[in-house]
mmCIF file of C-alpha atoms in Angstrom:
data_model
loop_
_atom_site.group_PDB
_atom_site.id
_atom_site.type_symbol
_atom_site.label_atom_id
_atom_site.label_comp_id
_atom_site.label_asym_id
_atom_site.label_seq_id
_atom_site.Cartn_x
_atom_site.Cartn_y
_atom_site.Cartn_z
ATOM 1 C CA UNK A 1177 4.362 -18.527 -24.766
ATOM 2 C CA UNK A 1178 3.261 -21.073 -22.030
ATOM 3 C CA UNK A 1179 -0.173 -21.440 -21.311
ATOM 4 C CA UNK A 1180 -1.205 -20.286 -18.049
ATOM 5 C CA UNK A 1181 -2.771 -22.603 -15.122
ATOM 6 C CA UNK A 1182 -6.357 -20.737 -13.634
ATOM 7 C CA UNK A 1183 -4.347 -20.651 -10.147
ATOM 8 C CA UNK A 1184 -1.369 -18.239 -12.230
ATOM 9 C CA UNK A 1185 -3.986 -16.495 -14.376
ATOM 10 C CA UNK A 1186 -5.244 -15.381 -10.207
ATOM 11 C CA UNK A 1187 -2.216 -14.210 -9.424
ATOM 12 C CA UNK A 1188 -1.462 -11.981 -12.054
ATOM 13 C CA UNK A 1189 -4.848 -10.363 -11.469
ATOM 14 C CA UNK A 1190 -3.794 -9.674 -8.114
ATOM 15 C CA UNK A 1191 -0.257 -8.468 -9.209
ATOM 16 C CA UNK A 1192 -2.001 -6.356 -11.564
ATOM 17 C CA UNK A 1193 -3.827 -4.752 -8.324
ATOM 18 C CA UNK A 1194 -0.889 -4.460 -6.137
ATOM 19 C CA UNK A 1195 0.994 -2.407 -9.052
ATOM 20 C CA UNK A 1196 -1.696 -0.015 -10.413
ATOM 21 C CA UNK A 1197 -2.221 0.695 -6.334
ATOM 22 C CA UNK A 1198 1.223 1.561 -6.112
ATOM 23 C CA UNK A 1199 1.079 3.453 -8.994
ATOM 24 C CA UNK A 1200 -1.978 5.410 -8.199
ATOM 25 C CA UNK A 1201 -0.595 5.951 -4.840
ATOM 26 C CA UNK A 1202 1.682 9.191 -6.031
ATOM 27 C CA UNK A 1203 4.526 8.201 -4.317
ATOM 28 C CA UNK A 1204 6.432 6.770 -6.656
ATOM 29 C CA UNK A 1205 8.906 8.849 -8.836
ATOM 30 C CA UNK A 1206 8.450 9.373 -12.680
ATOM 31 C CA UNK A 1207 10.553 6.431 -13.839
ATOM 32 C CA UNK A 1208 9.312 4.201 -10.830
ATOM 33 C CA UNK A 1209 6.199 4.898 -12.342
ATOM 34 C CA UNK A 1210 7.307 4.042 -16.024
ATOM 35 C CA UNK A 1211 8.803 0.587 -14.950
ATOM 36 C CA UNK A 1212 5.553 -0.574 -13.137
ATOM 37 C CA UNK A 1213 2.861 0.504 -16.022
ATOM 38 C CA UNK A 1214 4.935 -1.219 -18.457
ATOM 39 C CA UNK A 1215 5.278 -4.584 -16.089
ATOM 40 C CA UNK A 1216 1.424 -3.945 -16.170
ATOM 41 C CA UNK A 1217 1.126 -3.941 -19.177
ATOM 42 C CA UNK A 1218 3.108 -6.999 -19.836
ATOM 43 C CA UNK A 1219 0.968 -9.082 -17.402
ATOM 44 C CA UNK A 1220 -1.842 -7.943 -18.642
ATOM 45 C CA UNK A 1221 -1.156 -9.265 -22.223
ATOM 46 C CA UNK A 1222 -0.287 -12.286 -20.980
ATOM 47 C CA UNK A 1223 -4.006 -12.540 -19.546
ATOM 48 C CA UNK A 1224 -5.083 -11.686 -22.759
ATOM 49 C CA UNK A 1225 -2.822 -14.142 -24.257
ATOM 50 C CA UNK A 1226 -4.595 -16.717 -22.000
ATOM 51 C CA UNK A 1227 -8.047 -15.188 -22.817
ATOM 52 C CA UNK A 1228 -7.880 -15.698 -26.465
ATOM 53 C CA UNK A 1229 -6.257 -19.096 -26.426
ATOM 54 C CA UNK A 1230 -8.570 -20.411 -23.490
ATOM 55 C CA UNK A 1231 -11.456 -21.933 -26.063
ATOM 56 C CA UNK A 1232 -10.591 -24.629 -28.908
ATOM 57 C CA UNK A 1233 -11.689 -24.616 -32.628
ATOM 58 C CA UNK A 1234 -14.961 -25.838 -31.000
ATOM 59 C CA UNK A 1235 -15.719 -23.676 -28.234
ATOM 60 C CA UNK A 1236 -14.805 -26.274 -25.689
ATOM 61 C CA UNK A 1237 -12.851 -24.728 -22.753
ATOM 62 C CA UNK A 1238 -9.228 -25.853 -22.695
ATOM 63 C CA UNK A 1239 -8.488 -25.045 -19.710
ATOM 64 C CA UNK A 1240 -11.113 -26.646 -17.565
ATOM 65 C CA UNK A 1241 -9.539 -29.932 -17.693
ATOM 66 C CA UNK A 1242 -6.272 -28.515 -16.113
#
């Protein structure tokens, strides 16, 4: 999996956001509903993908550089 930039790892939050809005907003149908948690759920291992791969073997930040 590719490493995500800080500017990506922002927009995902606010994907994140957008979906659980919609999906909290009761107007979507059962299966509508279905698709969207699991795309949440996707994006939000790939910010814990980023989370755990963010620090080297020495607790230096690998992605401040970027």
């Amino acid at each position: 999996m590719a490493t995500l930039t800080l500017p990506e790892v922002f927009d995902v939050r606010l994907k994140i956001q957008e979906l659980e809005a919609k999906v909290n907003s009761g107007e979507l149908s059962l299966f509508e509903r279905c698709d969207m948690e699991d795309e949440i759920l996707e994006l939000k291992e790939k910010l814990g993908e980023f989370d755990r791969l963010k620090f080297s073997d020495e607790g230096e930040c690998l992605n401040c550089s970027a």
